[in-house]
Coordinates of C-alpha atoms in Angstrom, one line a residue:
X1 CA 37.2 114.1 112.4
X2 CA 38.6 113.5 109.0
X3 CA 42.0 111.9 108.6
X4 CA 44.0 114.9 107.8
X5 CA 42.6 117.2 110.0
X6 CA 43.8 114.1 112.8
X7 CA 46.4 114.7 111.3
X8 CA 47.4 118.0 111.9
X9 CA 46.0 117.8 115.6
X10 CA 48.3 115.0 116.1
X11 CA 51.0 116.6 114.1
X12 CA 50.6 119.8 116.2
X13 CA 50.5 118.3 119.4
X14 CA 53.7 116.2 118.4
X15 CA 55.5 119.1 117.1
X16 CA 55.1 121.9 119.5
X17 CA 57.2 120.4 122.4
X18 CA 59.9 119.4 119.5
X19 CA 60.2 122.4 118.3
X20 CA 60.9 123.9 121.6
X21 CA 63.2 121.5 123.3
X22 CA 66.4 120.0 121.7
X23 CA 68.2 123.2 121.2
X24 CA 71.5 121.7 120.5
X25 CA 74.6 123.8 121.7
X26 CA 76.8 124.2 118.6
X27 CA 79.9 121.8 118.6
X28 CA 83.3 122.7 117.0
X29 CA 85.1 122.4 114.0
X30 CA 89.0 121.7 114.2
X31 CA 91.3 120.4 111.5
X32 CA 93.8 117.5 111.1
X33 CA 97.5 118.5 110.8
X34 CA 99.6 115.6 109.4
X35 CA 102.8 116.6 108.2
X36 CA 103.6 113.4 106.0
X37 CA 105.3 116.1 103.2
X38 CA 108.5 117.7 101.9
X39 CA 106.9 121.2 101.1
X40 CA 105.4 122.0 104.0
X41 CA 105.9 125.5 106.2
X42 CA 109.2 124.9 107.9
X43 CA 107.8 128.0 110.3
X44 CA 105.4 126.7 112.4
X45 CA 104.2 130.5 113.8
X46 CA 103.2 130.7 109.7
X47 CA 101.0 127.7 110.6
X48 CA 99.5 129.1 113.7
X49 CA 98.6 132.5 112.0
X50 CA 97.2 130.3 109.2
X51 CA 94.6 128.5 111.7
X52 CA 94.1 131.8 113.4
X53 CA 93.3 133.7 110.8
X54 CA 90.5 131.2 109.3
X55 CA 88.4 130.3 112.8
X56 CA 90.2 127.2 113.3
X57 CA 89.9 126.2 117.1
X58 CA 91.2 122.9 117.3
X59 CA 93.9 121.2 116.1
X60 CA 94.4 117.0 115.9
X61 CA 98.3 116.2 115.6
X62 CA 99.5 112.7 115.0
X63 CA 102.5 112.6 117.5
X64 CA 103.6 115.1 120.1
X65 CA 105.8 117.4 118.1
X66 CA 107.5 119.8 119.9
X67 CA 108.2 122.3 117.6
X68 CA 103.8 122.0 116.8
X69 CA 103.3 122.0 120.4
X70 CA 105.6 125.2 121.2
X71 CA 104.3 126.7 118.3
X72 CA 100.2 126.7 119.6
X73 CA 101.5 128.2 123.4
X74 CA 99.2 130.9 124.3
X75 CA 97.1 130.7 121.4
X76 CA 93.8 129.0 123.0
X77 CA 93.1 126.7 120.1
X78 CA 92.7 122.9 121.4
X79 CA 95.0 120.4 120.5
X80 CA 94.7 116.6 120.6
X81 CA 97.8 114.4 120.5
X82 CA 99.1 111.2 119.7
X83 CA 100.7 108.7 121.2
X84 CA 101.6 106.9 117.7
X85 CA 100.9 103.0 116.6
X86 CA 104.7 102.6 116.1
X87 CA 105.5 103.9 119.8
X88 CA 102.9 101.7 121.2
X89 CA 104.5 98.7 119.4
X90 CA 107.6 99.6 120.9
X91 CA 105.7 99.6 125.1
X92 CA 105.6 103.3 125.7
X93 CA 102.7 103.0 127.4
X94 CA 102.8 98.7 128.5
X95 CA 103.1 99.8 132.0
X96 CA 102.1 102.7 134.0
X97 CA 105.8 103.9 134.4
X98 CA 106.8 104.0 130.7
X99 CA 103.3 105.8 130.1
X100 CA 104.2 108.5 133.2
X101 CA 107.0 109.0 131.5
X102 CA 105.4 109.7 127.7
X103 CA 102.8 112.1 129.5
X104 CA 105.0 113.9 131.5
X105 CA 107.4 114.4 128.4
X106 CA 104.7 115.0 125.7
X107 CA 101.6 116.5 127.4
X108 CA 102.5 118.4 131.1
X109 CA 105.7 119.8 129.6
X110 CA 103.6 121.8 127.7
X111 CA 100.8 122.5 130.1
X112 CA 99.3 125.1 130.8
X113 CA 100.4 127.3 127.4
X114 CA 99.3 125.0 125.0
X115 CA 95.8 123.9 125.4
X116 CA 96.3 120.2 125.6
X117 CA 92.5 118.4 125.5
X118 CA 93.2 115.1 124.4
X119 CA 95.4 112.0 124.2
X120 CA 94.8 109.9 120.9
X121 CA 96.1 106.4 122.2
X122 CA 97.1 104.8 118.5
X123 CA 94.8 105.6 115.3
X124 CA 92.8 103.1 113.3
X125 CA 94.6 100.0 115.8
X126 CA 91.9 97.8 114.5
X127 CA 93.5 98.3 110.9
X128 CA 97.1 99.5 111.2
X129 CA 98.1 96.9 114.3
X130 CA 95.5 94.4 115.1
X131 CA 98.5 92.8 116.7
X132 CA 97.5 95.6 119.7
X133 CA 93.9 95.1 120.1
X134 CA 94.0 93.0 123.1
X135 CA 96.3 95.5 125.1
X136 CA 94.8 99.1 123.5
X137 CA 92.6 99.1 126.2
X138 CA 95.1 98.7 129.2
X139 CA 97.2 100.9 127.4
X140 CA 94.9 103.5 127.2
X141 CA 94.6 102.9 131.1
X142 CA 97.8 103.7 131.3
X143 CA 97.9 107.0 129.8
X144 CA 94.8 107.7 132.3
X145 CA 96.4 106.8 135.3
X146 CA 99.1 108.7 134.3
X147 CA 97.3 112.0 133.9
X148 CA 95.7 110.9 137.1
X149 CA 99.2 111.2 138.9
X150 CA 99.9 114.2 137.6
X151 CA 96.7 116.1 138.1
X152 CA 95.5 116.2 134.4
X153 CA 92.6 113.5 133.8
X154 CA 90.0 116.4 134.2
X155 CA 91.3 118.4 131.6
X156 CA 93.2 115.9 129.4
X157 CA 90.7 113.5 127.4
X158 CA 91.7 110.1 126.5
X159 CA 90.4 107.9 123.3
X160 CA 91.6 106.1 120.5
X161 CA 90.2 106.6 116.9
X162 CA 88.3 103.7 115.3
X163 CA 88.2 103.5 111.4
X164 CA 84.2 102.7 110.4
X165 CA 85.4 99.3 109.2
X166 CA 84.8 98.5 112.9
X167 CA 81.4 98.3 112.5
X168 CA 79.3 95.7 110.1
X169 CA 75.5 95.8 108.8
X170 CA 75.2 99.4 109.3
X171 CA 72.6 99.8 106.6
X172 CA 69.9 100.1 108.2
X173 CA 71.7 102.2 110.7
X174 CA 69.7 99.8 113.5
X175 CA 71.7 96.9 112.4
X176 CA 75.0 98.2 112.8
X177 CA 77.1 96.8 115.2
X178 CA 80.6 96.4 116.2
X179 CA 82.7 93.6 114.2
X180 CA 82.6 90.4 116.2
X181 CA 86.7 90.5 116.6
X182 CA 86.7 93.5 118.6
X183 CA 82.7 93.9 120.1
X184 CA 83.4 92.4 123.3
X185 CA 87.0 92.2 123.4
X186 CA 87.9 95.3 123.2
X187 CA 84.7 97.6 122.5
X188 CA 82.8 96.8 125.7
X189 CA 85.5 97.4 128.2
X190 CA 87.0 100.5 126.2
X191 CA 83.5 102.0 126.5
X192 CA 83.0 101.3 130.1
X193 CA 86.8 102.6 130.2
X194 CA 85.6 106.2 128.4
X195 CA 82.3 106.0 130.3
X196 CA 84.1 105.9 133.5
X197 CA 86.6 108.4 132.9
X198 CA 84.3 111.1 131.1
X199 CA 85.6 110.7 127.6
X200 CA 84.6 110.1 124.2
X201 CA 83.9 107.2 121.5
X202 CA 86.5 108.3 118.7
X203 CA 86.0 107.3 115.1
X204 CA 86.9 108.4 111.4
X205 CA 84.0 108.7 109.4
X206 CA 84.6 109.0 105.0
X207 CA 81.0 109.2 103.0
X208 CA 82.8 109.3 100.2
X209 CA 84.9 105.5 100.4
X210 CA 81.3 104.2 100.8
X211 CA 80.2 105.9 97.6
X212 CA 83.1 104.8 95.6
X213 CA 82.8 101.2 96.4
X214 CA 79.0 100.9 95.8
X215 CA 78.8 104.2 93.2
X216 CA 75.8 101.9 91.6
X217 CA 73.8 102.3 95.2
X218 CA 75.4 105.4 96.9
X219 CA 74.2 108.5 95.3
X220 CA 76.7 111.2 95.0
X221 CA 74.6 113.8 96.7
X222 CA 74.0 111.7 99.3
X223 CA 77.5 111.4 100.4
X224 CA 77.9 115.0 99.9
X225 CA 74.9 115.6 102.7
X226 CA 72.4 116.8 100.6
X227 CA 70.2 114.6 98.9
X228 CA 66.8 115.7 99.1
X229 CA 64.7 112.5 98.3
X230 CA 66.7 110.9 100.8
X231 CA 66.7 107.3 101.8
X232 CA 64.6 105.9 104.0
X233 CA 65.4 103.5 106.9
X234 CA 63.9 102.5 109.7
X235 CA 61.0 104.6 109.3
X236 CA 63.4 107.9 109.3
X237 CA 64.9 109.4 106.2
X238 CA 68.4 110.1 105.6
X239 CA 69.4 112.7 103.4
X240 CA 73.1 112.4 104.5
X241 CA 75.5 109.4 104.6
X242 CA 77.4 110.8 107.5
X243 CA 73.8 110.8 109.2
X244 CA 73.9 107.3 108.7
X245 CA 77.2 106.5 109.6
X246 CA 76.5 107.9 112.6
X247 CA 73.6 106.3 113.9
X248 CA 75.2 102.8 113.0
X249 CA 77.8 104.4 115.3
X250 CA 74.8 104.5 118.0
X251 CA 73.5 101.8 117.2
X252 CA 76.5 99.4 118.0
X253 CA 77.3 101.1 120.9
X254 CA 73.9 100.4 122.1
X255 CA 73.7 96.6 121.5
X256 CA 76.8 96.9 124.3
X257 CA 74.6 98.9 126.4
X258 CA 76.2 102.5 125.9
X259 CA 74.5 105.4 124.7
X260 CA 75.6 108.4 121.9
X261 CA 72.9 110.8 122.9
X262 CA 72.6 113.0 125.9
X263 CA 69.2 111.9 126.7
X264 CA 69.9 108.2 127.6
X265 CA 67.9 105.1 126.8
X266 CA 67.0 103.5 129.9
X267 CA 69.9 101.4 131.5
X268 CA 72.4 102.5 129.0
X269 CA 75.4 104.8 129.8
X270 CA 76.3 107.7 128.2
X271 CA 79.3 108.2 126.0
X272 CA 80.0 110.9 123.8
X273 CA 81.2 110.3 120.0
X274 CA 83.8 112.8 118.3
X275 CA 84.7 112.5 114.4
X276 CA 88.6 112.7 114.6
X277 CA 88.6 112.2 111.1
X278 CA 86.2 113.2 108.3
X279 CA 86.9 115.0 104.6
X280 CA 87.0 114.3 100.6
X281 CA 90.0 114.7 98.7
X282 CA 89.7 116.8 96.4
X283 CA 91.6 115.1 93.3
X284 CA 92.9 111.9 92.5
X285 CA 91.6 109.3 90.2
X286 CA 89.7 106.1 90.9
X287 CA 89.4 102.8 90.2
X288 CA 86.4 101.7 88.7
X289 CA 86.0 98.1 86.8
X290 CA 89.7 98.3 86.4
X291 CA 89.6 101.8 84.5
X292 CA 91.4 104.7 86.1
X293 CA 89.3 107.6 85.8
X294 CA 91.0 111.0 86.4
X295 CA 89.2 114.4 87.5
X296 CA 85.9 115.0 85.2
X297 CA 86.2 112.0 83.4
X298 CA 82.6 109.9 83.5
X299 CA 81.4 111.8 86.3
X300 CA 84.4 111.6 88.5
X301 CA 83.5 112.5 92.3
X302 CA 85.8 113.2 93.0
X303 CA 86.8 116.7 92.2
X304 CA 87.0 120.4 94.1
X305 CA 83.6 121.3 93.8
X306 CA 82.7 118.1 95.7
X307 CA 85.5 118.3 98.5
X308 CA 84.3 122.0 99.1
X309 CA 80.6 121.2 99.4
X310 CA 81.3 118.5 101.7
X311 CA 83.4 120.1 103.9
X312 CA 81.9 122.9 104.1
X313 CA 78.3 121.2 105.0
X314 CA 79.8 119.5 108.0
X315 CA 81.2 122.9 109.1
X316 CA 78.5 124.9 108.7
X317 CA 76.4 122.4 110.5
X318 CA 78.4 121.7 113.0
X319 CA 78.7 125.4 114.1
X320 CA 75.1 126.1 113.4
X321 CA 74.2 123.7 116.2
X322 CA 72.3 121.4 113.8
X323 CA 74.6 117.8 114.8
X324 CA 71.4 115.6 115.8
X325 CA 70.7 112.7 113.3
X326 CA 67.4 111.1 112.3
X327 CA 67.5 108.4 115.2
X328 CA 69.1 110.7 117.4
X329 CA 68.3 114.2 117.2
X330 CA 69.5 115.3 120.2
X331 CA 73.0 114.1 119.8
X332 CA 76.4 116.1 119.9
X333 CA 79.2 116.5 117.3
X334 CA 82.5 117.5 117.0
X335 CA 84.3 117.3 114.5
X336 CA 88.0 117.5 112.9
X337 CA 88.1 118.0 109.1
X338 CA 91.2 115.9 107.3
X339 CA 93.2 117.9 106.7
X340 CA 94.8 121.1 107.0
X341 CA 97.2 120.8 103.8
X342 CA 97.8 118.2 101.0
X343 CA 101.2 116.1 101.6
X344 CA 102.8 114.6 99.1
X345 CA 104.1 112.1 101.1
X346 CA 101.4 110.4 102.1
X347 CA 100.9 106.6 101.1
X348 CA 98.4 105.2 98.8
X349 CA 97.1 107.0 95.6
X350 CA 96.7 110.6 94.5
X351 CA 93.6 110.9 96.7
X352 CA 95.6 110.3 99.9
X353 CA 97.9 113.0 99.2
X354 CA 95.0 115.6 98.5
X355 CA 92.4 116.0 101.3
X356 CA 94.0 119.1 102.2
X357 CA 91.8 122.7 102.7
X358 CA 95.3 124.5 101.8
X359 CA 98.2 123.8 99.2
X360 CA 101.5 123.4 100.9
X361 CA 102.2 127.0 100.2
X362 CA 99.0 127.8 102.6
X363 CA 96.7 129.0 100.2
X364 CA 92.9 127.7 99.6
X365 CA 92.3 124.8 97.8
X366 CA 89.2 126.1 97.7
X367 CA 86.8 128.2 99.7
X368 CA 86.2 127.4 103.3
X369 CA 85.2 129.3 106.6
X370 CA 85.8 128.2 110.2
X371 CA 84.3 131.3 111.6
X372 CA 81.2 130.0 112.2
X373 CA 78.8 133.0 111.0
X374 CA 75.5 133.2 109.2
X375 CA 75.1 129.9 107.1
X376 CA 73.1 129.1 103.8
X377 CA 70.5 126.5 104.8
X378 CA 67.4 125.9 103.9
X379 CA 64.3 123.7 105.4
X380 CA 63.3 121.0 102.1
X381 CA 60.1 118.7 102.3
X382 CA 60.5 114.9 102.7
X383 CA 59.0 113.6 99.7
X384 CA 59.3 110.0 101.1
X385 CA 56.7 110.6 103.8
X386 CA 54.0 110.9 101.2
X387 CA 51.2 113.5 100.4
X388 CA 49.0 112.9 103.2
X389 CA 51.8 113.8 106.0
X390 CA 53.4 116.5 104.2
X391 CA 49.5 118.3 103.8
X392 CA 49.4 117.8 107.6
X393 CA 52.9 119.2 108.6
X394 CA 52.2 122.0 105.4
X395 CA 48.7 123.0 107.4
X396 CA 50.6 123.4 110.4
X397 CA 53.1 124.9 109.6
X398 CA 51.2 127.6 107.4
X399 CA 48.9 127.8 110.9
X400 CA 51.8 128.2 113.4
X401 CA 53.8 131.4 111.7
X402 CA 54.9 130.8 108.3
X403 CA 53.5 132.5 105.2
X404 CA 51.6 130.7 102.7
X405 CA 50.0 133.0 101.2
X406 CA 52.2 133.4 97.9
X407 CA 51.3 129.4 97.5
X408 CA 47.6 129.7 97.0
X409 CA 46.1 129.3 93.8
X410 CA 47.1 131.8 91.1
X411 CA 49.5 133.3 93.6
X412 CA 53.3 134.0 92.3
X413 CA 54.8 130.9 93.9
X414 CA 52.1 128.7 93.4
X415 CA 53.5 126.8 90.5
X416 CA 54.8 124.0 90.3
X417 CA 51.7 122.8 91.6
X418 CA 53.1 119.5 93.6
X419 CA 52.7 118.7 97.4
X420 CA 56.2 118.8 98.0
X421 CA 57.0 121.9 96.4
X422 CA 54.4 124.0 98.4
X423 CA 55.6 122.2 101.7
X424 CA 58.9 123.0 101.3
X425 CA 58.0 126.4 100.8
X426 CA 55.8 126.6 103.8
X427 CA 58.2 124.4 105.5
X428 CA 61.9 127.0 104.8
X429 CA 59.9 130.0 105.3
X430 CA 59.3 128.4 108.7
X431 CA 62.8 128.4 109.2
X432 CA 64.3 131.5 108.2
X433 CA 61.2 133.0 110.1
X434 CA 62.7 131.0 113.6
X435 CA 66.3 131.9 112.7
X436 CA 66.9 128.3 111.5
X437 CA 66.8 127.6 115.6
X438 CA 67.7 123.4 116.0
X439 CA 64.4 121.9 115.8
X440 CA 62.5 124.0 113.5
X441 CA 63.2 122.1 110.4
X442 CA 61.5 118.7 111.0
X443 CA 58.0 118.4 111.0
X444 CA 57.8 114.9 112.4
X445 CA 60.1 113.6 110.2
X446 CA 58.4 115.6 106.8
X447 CA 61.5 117.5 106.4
X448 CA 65.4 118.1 107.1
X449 CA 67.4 120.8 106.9
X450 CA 70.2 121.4 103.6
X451 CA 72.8 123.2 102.6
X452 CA 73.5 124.0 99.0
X453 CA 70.5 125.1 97.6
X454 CA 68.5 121.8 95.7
X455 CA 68.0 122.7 91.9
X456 CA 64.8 120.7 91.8
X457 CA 63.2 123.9 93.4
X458 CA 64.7 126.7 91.8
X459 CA 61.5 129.0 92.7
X460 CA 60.9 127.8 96.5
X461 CA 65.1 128.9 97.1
X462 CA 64.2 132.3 96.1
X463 CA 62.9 133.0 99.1
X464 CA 64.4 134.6 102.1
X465 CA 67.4 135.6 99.0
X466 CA 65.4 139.2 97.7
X467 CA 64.2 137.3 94.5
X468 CA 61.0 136.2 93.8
X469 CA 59.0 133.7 92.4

């Protein structure tokens, strides 16, 4: 038996039970709502039509405002509150009492009209208050045991969100781990404290800070989710940052014994991992070498277009069911995009004050859709994997349903004449052919799924679009 045609048996007995299994159930898309502004909507039923009207499901607010939480009665979108850093300084929740006592006022007042889900015990401690880390995690008890008094812990989620700076040597994503300060002080027994109580790992994840302070090593289409070489690491290839953010998310919760994924590495214990925070402003200038670039200027990327195709690839994704990543392609996501509207308030530079989807005066900053219908994707070819595994996946997946015809010699699509461009052909008409079902974009690794169309294959994108080659 030669080597390819191994291949393809090998490929074709790997693939077929991949394919089938690991049909990710589609996780949801909410929104931040800070409110760290002076020309914000003094109506807060302007705010509610606002998220209702654009598919926006759940909300993360960073206290327990009671005009917000009024506001969101009876409207069945999700709401995750805060217990803020300031408040925690102060002991609201240093002993089970004081903690009774914030819960009953902030969450069960409101309960059962608006959809409480989660308690946010601090944000970003680690950063903002390392003076807290070694009592987060008996606050965080705390707040539990108080929901536990009152009848709530099964319905009412509690976490605290972690900035990514709490992890080191997370490239490759098998390195990362949790910074030595906090690993076992306070990350093992908070994830024994969310294992045991059914809750989730919560962390802010921003591509984009990475890109900016490496811009010589982070491609820009990378952070942006749709770099189509990719970059390999251990033995997978990434074509999006967040991917690998994520995984060195995984991976440090493994080297404490916890697992991200629903199907659990033996002896670990399974933890789920939310993104309370992800987004790209969508102006502001940066520093670079001391210069202060503003929008357009040297390749800037910070700019709309970016923002938009950013956020709208983790939406689309995440409602499409596709929230797996290379090391673990079975794993769930939800998400929360920062942030509903740009405040002018906020500290920090220009970009702080303009992650927003909306303009104060609620309309677009740019085009975005919560709604969660059909979604441009497309199935490209790994070129990393090299020629003689992308002939292999391309001969089975041209032998298992997808047409290959218009790639034969002298056909219309046959040019360019380059392994990659006829796999990804094969490989996205695949796809569309499955209904871009989770699973049916990989090909042991030979390919990944995007979402803005690659111009490196201008003919292969035609398809599925009523264009031809």
């Amino acid at each position: 038996m030669t080597l390819a045609r191994f291949l393809v048996v090998l490929l074709g007995a790997a693939l077929a039970p991949l394919l089938l299994s690991l049909s990710a159930e589609a996780g949801e898309v909410g929104v931040t709502y800070g409110r760290e502004a002076s020309d914000l909507p003094r109506d807060q039923g302007q705010v509610v039509n606002l998220l209702k009207n654009n598919g926006i499901t759940m909300v993360r607010i960073y206290d327990a405002d009671r005009d917000v939480l009024r506001s969101l009665a009876n409207t069945g979108i999700k709401v995750m509150v805060m217990l803020p850093n300031d408040d925690l300084a102060r002991g609201a929740a240093s002993d089970l009492s004081r903690a009774l006592d914030w819960v009953r006022n902030n969450v069960a007042a409101y309960l059962p009209a608006t959809k409480i889900t989660g308690i946010a015990v601090g944000n970003e401690v680690f950063v903002a208050r390392s003076d807290l880390n070694s009592q987060l995690v008996r606050f965080m008890n705390n707040v539990h045991a108080a929901l536990e008094q009152l009848g709530l812990a099964d319905t009412v989620k509690v976490s605290t969100p972690i900035a990514f700076s709490a992890i080191t040597d997370s490239f490759p994503p098998s390195k990362g781990r949790f910074v030595n300060e906090v690993a076992d002080s306070v990350m093992r027994p908070m994830l024994q404290f969310l294992q045991q109580t059914g809750s989730f790992l919560a962390i802010n994840l921003y591509p984009h800070i990475a890109e900016l302070d490496n811009p010589a090593q982070i491609r820009n289409d990378y952070a942006l989710g749709h770099y189509v070489d990719g970059v390999v690491a251990d033995g997978k290839t990434y074509h999006s940052l967040l991917d690998a953010q994520l995984d060195a998310t995984y991976s440090a919760m493994a080297k404490l014994g916890f697992s991200g994924s629903r199907r659990r590495l033996a002896g670990s214990r399974g933890v789920k991992v939310y993104v309370t925070e992800t987004g790209r402003p969508s102006r502001g200038g940066v520093h670079h070498g001391g210069r202060r670039l503003a929008d357009g200027d040297g390749g800037d990327p910070i700019t709309v277009a970016n923002a938009q195709i950013y956020n709208n690839y983790v939406i689309n994704r995440v409602l499409a069911g596709n929230t797996g990543t290379p090391q673990h392609p079975d794993a769930d996501m939800d998400v929360f995009i920062f942030a509903l509207f740009n405040e002018n308030g906020k500290a920090g530079d220009e970009m702080e004050k303009n992650f927003g989807l909306f303009y104060p005066d609620m309309t677009k900053v740019y085009q975005v859709d919560f709604h969660g219908g059909p979604t441009e994707s497309w199935c490209v070819a790994n070129a990393a994997v090299g020629d003689q595994r992308l002939q292999a996946a391309l001969d089975w997946a041209c032998g298992n349903g997808a047409d290959c015809s218009n790639i034969q010699p002298g056909a219309s699509c046959f040019q360019p004449d380059t392994k990659v461009a006829h796999a990804t052909y094969a490989f996205n008409d695949y796809y569309q052919r499955k209904g871009k079902a989770s699973g049916t974009c990989d090909f042991a690794g030979a390919a990944s799924v995007v979402y803005q169309a690659p111009s490196e294959y201008p003919v292969v994108f035609a398809l599925h679009k009523s264009l031809t080659c």
